[in-house]
Amino acid sequence: MERIWDIKAYPVNNNRKYSCVIVLGGFSSGGGADGGHFNNSADRFIQGVKLLQTNQASHILISGGNGQLVPGEFKEAAWVKTQLLKLNIPDSLILVESNSKNTIENARFSKVLLKKVKLPPPYLLVTSAFHMRRASMIFRKAGVDIVPYPCNYFHTWNGLGLMDFLPDAGTLSNWEFYTKELVGYMVNYLK
């Protein structure tokens, strides 16, 4: 499923500079010593920071509030900003959208914020590879001109190998992610 669904890595043109990289939340949670912690989707954060620090993008927008059914105090984008500041990323380069609870709101609220600060499109969109197909569709339907930058792959693209023919419990556990994405994609496609 991963090989069929995931969008392959985007080879960023090092000569092109984007005004902003939009990093979708879902890579950190409340708790931890300083109020939050990174989870197994932290590659979203790493790739966003890398794109900013290699001058592929001039600003970084973290989009994510609290998507829990019973939301608590934790606002992901606000906490992530504290982590970016600890990495000496200037406050003037960081945009925070901390009200969204889902991908549709990520797109809607990010569009408003980007228009307010007058950063021109297109924007690099960073999210996990399993989520990129649906996220791209939602952002485009919202009228946000994005270039997909998938990351956090569950597999590699190194061709077929012997291990691809052996049973793998990890593949079964990843079906939850792909089933959710496929259903979400179909619902948003039909809207």
PDB file of C-alpha atoms in Angstrom:
ATOM      1  CA  MET A   1       0.000   0.000   0.000  1.00  0.00           C
ATOM      2  CA  GLU A   2       2.815   2.391   0.885  1.00  0.00           C
ATOM      3  CA  ARG A   3       4.384   2.156  -2.557  1.00  0.00           C
ATOM      4  CA  ILE A   4       1.056   2.850  -4.228  1.00  0.00           C
ATOM      5  CA  TRP A   5      -0.245   5.644  -1.961  1.00  0.00           C
ATOM      6  CA  ASP A   6       2.807   7.645  -0.907  1.00  0.00           C
ATOM      7  CA  ILE A   7       4.008  10.512  -3.035  1.00  0.00           C
ATOM      8  CA  LYS A   8       7.697  10.156  -3.819  1.00  0.00           C
ATOM      9  CA  ALA A   9      10.158  12.626  -2.340  1.00  0.00           C
ATOM     10  CA  TYR A  10      10.213  15.970  -4.069  1.00  0.00           C
ATOM     11  CA  PRO A  11      13.630  17.028  -5.351  1.00  0.00           C
ATOM     12  CA  VAL A  12      13.722  20.636  -4.219  1.00  0.00           C
ATOM     13  CA  ASN A  13      15.390  22.986  -6.663  1.00  0.00           C
ATOM     14  CA  ASN A  14      18.252  24.507  -4.661  1.00  0.00           C
ATOM     15  CA  ASN A  15      18.122  27.594  -6.872  1.00  0.00           C
ATOM     16  CA  ARG A  16      14.462  28.272  -6.022  1.00  0.00           C
ATOM     17  CA  LYS A  17      13.603  30.015  -2.787  1.00  0.00           C
ATOM     18  CA  TYR A  18      10.102  29.757  -1.399  1.00  0.00           C
ATOM     19  CA  SER A  19       8.620  32.439   0.827  1.00  0.00           C
ATOM     20  CA  CYS A  20       7.348  29.876   3.317  1.00  0.00           C
ATOM     21  CA  VAL A  21       7.401  26.235   4.275  1.00  0.00           C
ATOM     22  CA  ILE A  22       4.136  25.088   5.860  1.00  0.00           C
ATOM     23  CA  VAL A  23       4.677  22.267   8.348  1.00  0.00           C
ATOM     24  CA  LEU A  24       1.531  20.407   9.365  1.00  0.00           C
ATOM     25  CA  GLY A  25       1.203  19.406  12.995  1.00  0.00           C
ATOM     26  CA  GLY A  26       0.766  15.919  14.337  1.00  0.00           C
ATOM     27  CA  PHE A  27       4.427  15.444  15.250  1.00  0.00           C
ATOM     28  CA  SER A  28       4.279  16.490  18.900  1.00  0.00           C
ATOM     29  CA  SER A  29       2.038  16.159  21.924  1.00  0.00           C
ATOM     30  CA  GLY A  30       1.557  17.701  25.327  1.00  0.00           C
ATOM     31  CA  GLY A  31       3.503  16.502  28.329  1.00  0.00           C
ATOM     32  CA  GLY A  32       7.222  16.121  28.708  1.00  0.00           C
ATOM     33  CA  ALA A  33       9.691  18.171  30.718  1.00  0.00           C
ATOM     34  CA  ASP A  34       9.012  21.475  28.925  1.00  0.00           C
ATOM     35  CA  GLY A  35       5.307  21.042  28.205  1.00  0.00           C
ATOM     36  CA  GLY A  36       5.548  18.931  25.050  1.00  0.00           C
ATOM     37  CA  HIS A  37       7.447  16.177  23.296  1.00  0.00           C
ATOM     38  CA  PHE A  38       8.102  15.007  19.743  1.00  0.00           C
ATOM     39  CA  ASN A  39       6.618  11.749  18.471  1.00  0.00           C
ATOM     40  CA  ASN A  40       7.423   9.331  15.638  1.00  0.00           C
ATOM     41  CA  SER A  41       6.364  11.900  13.007  1.00  0.00           C
ATOM     42  CA  ALA A  42       9.074  14.366  14.092  1.00  0.00           C
ATOM     43  CA  ASP A  43      10.620  14.186  10.615  1.00  0.00           C
ATOM     44  CA  ARG A  44       8.047  16.856   9.672  1.00  0.00           C
ATOM     45  CA  PHE A  45       9.756  19.229  12.109  1.00  0.00           C
ATOM     46  CA  ILE A  46      13.248  18.193  10.992  1.00  0.00           C
ATOM     47  CA  GLN A  47      12.492  18.710   7.285  1.00  0.00           C
ATOM     48  CA  GLY A  48      10.810  22.076   7.902  1.00  0.00           C
ATOM     49  CA  VAL A  49      13.808  23.318   9.876  1.00  0.00           C
ATOM     50  CA  LYS A  50      16.183  21.967   7.228  1.00  0.00           C
ATOM     51  CA  LEU A  51      14.338  23.798   4.442  1.00  0.00           C
ATOM     52  CA  LEU A  52      14.495  27.018   6.447  1.00  0.00           C
ATOM     53  CA  GLN A  53      18.139  26.690   7.469  1.00  0.00           C
ATOM     54  CA  THR A  54      19.316  25.792   3.955  1.00  0.00           C
ATOM     55  CA  ASN A  55      17.557  28.924   2.647  1.00  0.00           C
ATOM     56  CA  GLN A  56      15.070  26.964   0.537  1.00  0.00           C
ATOM     57  CA  ALA A  57      12.353  28.896   2.384  1.00  0.00           C
ATOM     58  CA  SER A  58      12.539  32.260   4.088  1.00  0.00           C
ATOM     59  CA  HIS A  59       9.784  31.621   6.680  1.00  0.00           C
ATOM     60  CA  ILE A  60       8.296  28.629   8.471  1.00  0.00           C
ATOM     61  CA  LEU A  61       4.618  28.280   9.322  1.00  0.00           C
ATOM     62  CA  ILE A  62       3.683  25.669  11.907  1.00  0.00           C
ATOM     63  CA  SER A  63      -0.002  24.749  11.571  1.00  0.00           C
ATOM     64  CA  GLY A  64      -1.651  22.787  14.357  1.00  0.00           C
ATOM     65  CA  GLY A  65      -3.716  23.424  17.438  1.00  0.00           C
ATOM     66  CA  ASN A  66      -5.182  20.574  19.427  1.00  0.00           C
ATOM     67  CA  GLY A  67      -6.989  17.897  17.457  1.00  0.00           C
ATOM     68  CA  GLN A  68      -7.956  15.738  20.438  1.00  0.00           C
ATOM     69  CA  LEU A  69     -11.628  14.858  20.904  1.00  0.00           C
ATOM     70  CA  VAL A  70     -11.406  16.412  24.354  1.00  0.00           C
ATOM     71  CA  PRO A  71      -8.854  19.187  23.789  1.00  0.00           C
ATOM     72  CA  GLY A  72      -6.639  20.221  26.664  1.00  0.00           C
ATOM     73  CA  GLU A  73      -4.405  23.234  27.101  1.00  0.00           C
ATOM     74  CA  PHE A  74      -1.680  22.030  24.711  1.00  0.00           C
ATOM     75  CA  LYS A  75      -1.469  23.949  21.413  1.00  0.00           C
ATOM     76  CA  GLU A  76       1.033  22.203  19.160  1.00  0.00           C
ATOM     77  CA  ALA A  77       2.145  25.148  17.015  1.00  0.00           C
ATOM     78  CA  ALA A  78       2.693  27.364  20.055  1.00  0.00           C
ATOM     79  CA  TRP A  79       4.864  24.694  21.714  1.00  0.00           C
ATOM     80  CA  VAL A  80       6.786  24.054  18.486  1.00  0.00           C
ATOM     81  CA  LYS A  81       7.595  27.763  18.264  1.00  0.00           C
ATOM     82  CA  THR A  82       9.385  27.473  21.626  1.00  0.00           C
ATOM     83  CA  GLN A  83      11.476  24.652  20.155  1.00  0.00           C
ATOM     84  CA  LEU A  84      12.323  26.687  17.043  1.00  0.00           C
ATOM     85  CA  LEU A  85      13.441  29.594  19.230  1.00  0.00           C
ATOM     86  CA  LYS A  86      15.709  27.201  21.182  1.00  0.00           C
ATOM     87  CA  LEU A  87      17.365  26.414  17.820  1.00  0.00           C
ATOM     88  CA  ASN A  88      18.069  30.145  17.406  1.00  0.00           C
ATOM     89  CA  ILE A  89      15.596  30.573  14.575  1.00  0.00           C
ATOM     90  CA  PRO A  90      14.582  34.247  14.629  1.00  0.00           C
ATOM     91  CA  ASP A  91      11.080  34.962  15.855  1.00  0.00           C
ATOM     92  CA  SER A  92      10.510  37.110  12.754  1.00  0.00           C
ATOM     93  CA  LEU A  93      10.758  33.999  10.525  1.00  0.00           C
ATOM     94  CA  ILE A  94       8.243  31.916  12.494  1.00  0.00           C
ATOM     95  CA  LEU A  95       4.507  31.952  11.784  1.00  0.00           C
ATOM     96  CA  VAL A  96       2.153  30.132  14.151  1.00  0.00           C
ATOM     97  CA  GLU A  97      -1.328  28.891  13.354  1.00  0.00           C
ATOM     98  CA  SER A  98      -2.495  27.195  16.556  1.00  0.00           C
ATOM     99  CA  ASN A  99      -6.282  27.041  16.153  1.00  0.00           C
ATOM    100  CA  SER A 100      -6.735  24.219  13.635  1.00  0.00           C
ATOM    101  CA  LYS A 101      -8.041  20.825  14.715  1.00  0.00           C
ATOM    102  CA  ASN A 102      -7.753  19.022  11.356  1.00  0.00           C
ATOM    103  CA  THR A 103      -6.247  19.288   7.885  1.00  0.00           C
ATOM    104  CA  ILE A 104      -9.152  21.285   6.453  1.00  0.00           C
ATOM    105  CA  GLU A 105      -8.654  23.903   9.157  1.00  0.00           C
ATOM    106  CA  ASN A 106      -4.863  23.757   8.627  1.00  0.00           C
ATOM    107  CA  ALA A 107      -5.455  24.849   5.034  1.00  0.00           C
ATOM    108  CA  ARG A 108      -8.119  27.452   5.778  1.00  0.00           C
ATOM    109  CA  PHE A 109      -6.304  29.129   8.669  1.00  0.00           C
ATOM    110  CA  SER A 110      -2.868  28.958   7.005  1.00  0.00           C
ATOM    111  CA  LYS A 111      -4.275  30.663   3.901  1.00  0.00           C
ATOM    112  CA  VAL A 112      -5.617  33.551   5.994  1.00  0.00           C
ATOM    113  CA  LEU A 113      -2.330  33.944   7.881  1.00  0.00           C
ATOM    114  CA  LEU A 114      -0.176  33.833   4.739  1.00  0.00           C
ATOM    115  CA  LYS A 115      -2.380  36.443   3.072  1.00  0.00           C
ATOM    116  CA  LYS A 116      -2.196  38.654   6.176  1.00  0.00           C
ATOM    117  CA  VAL A 117       1.624  38.633   6.245  1.00  0.00           C
ATOM    118  CA  LYS A 118       1.774  38.975   2.431  1.00  0.00           C
ATOM    119  CA  LEU A 119       4.067  36.033   1.660  1.00  0.00           C
ATOM    120  CA  PRO A 120       3.725  35.104  -2.023  1.00  0.00           C
ATOM    121  CA  PRO A 121       2.973  31.556  -3.218  1.00  0.00           C
ATOM    122  CA  PRO A 122       3.810  28.838  -3.984  1.00  0.00           C
ATOM    123  CA  TYR A 123       4.600  27.377  -0.572  1.00  0.00           C
ATOM    124  CA  LEU A 124       6.349  24.154   0.329  1.00  0.00           C
ATOM    125  CA  LEU A 125       3.960  21.847   2.213  1.00  0.00           C
ATOM    126  CA  VAL A 126       5.635  19.428   4.620  1.00  0.00           C
ATOM    127  CA  THR A 127       3.792  16.455   6.071  1.00  0.00           C
ATOM    128  CA  SER A 128       4.198  12.699   6.350  1.00  0.00           C
ATOM    129  CA  ALA A 129       4.218  10.796   3.068  1.00  0.00           C
ATOM    130  CA  PHE A 130       1.115   8.809   4.033  1.00  0.00           C
ATOM    131  CA  HIS A 131      -0.768  12.102   4.647  1.00  0.00           C
ATOM    132  CA  MET A 132       0.541  14.118   1.683  1.00  0.00           C
ATOM    133  CA  ARG A 133      -1.933  12.982  -0.978  1.00  0.00           C
ATOM    134  CA  ARG A 134      -4.954  14.072   1.101  1.00  0.00           C
ATOM    135  CA  ALA A 135      -3.269  17.200   2.503  1.00  0.00           C
ATOM    136  CA  SER A 136      -2.288  18.380  -0.995  1.00  0.00           C
ATOM    137  CA  MET A 137      -5.840  17.940  -2.243  1.00  0.00           C
ATOM    138  CA  ILE A 138      -7.280  19.849   0.727  1.00  0.00           C
ATOM    139  CA  PHE A 139      -4.815  22.743   0.422  1.00  0.00           C
ATOM    140  CA  ARG A 140      -5.399  23.038  -3.316  1.00  0.00           C
ATOM    141  CA  LYS A 141      -9.195  22.948  -2.848  1.00  0.00           C
ATOM    142  CA  ALA A 142      -8.772  25.771  -0.310  1.00  0.00           C
ATOM    143  CA  GLY A 143      -6.931  27.795  -2.955  1.00  0.00           C
ATOM    144  CA  VAL A 144      -3.456  27.505  -1.438  1.00  0.00           C
ATOM    145  CA  ASP A 145      -0.728  27.103  -4.077  1.00  0.00           C
ATOM    146  CA  ILE A 146       1.573  24.436  -2.621  1.00  0.00           C
ATOM    147  CA  VAL A 147       4.478  22.246  -3.666  1.00  0.00           C
ATOM    148  CA  PRO A 148       4.320  18.891  -1.831  1.00  0.00           C
ATOM    149  CA  TYR A 149       7.372  17.980   0.244  1.00  0.00           C
ATOM    150  CA  PRO A 150       6.586  14.571   1.764  1.00  0.00           C
ATOM    151  CA  CYS A 151       8.695  13.093   4.552  1.00  0.00           C
ATOM    152  CA  ASN A 152       8.473  10.570   7.378  1.00  0.00           C
ATOM    153  CA  TYR A 153       8.312   7.566   5.049  1.00  0.00           C
ATOM    154  CA  PHE A 154       7.413   4.145   6.440  1.00  0.00           C
ATOM    155  CA  HIS A 155       9.466   2.451   3.704  1.00  0.00           C
ATOM    156  CA  THR A 156      12.303   3.108   1.294  1.00  0.00           C
ATOM    157  CA  TRP A 157      12.201   3.459  -2.486  1.00  0.00           C
ATOM    158  CA  ASN A 158      15.260   1.289  -3.088  1.00  0.00           C
ATOM    159  CA  GLY A 159      13.474  -1.136  -5.374  1.00  0.00           C
ATOM    160  CA  LEU A 160      12.257  -4.643  -4.611  1.00  0.00           C
ATOM    161  CA  GLY A 161      14.281  -6.855  -2.306  1.00  0.00           C
ATOM    162  CA  LEU A 162      13.961 -10.219  -0.615  1.00  0.00           C
ATOM    163  CA  MET A 163      12.538  -8.587   2.524  1.00  0.00           C
ATOM    164  CA  ASP A 164       9.594  -7.265   0.505  1.00  0.00           C
ATOM    165  CA  PHE A 165       8.301 -10.823   0.126  1.00  0.00           C
ATOM    166  CA  LEU A 166       8.489 -11.774   3.795  1.00  0.00           C
ATOM    167  CA  PRO A 167       5.666 -11.156   6.279  1.00  0.00           C
ATOM    168  CA  ASP A 168       6.087  -7.895   8.177  1.00  0.00           C
ATOM    169  CA  ALA A 169       4.051  -6.937  11.247  1.00  0.00           C
ATOM    170  CA  GLY A 170       4.956  -3.281  10.663  1.00  0.00           C
ATOM    171  CA  THR A 171       3.060  -3.300   7.379  1.00  0.00           C
ATOM    172  CA  LEU A 172      -0.077  -4.484   9.134  1.00  0.00           C
ATOM    173  CA  SER A 173       0.228  -1.788  11.810  1.00  0.00           C
ATOM    174  CA  ASN A 174       0.569   0.918   9.120  1.00  0.00           C
ATOM    175  CA  TRP A 175      -2.774  -0.044   7.541  1.00  0.00           C
ATOM    176  CA  GLU A 176      -4.519   2.095  10.165  1.00  0.00           C
ATOM    177  CA  PHE A 177      -2.831   5.233   8.784  1.00  0.00           C
ATOM    178  CA  TYR A 178      -3.519   4.386   5.161  1.00  0.00           C
ATOM    179  CA  THR A 179      -7.140   3.368   5.756  1.00  0.00           C
ATOM    180  CA  LYS A 180      -7.812   6.699   7.515  1.00  0.00           C
ATOM    181  CA  GLU A 181      -6.116   8.616   4.693  1.00  0.00           C
ATOM    182  CA  LEU A 182      -7.981   6.761   1.945  1.00  0.00           C
ATOM    183  CA  VAL A 183     -11.372   7.322   3.610  1.00  0.00           C
ATOM    184  CA  GLY A 184     -10.513  10.994   4.304  1.00  0.00           C
ATOM    185  CA  TYR A 185      -9.346  11.460   0.732  1.00  0.00           C
ATOM    186  CA  MET A 186     -12.572  10.027  -0.713  1.00  0.00           C
ATOM    187  CA  VAL A 187     -14.758  12.144   1.591  1.00  0.00           C
ATOM    188  CA  ASN A 188     -12.883  15.333   0.698  1.00  0.00           C
ATOM    189  CA  TYR A 189     -12.812  14.429  -2.994  1.00  0.00           C
ATOM    190  CA  LEU A 190     -16.585  14.016  -3.054  1.00  0.00           C
ATOM    191  CA  LYS A 191     -17.233  17.320  -1.242  1.00  0.00           C
TER     192      LYS A 191
END
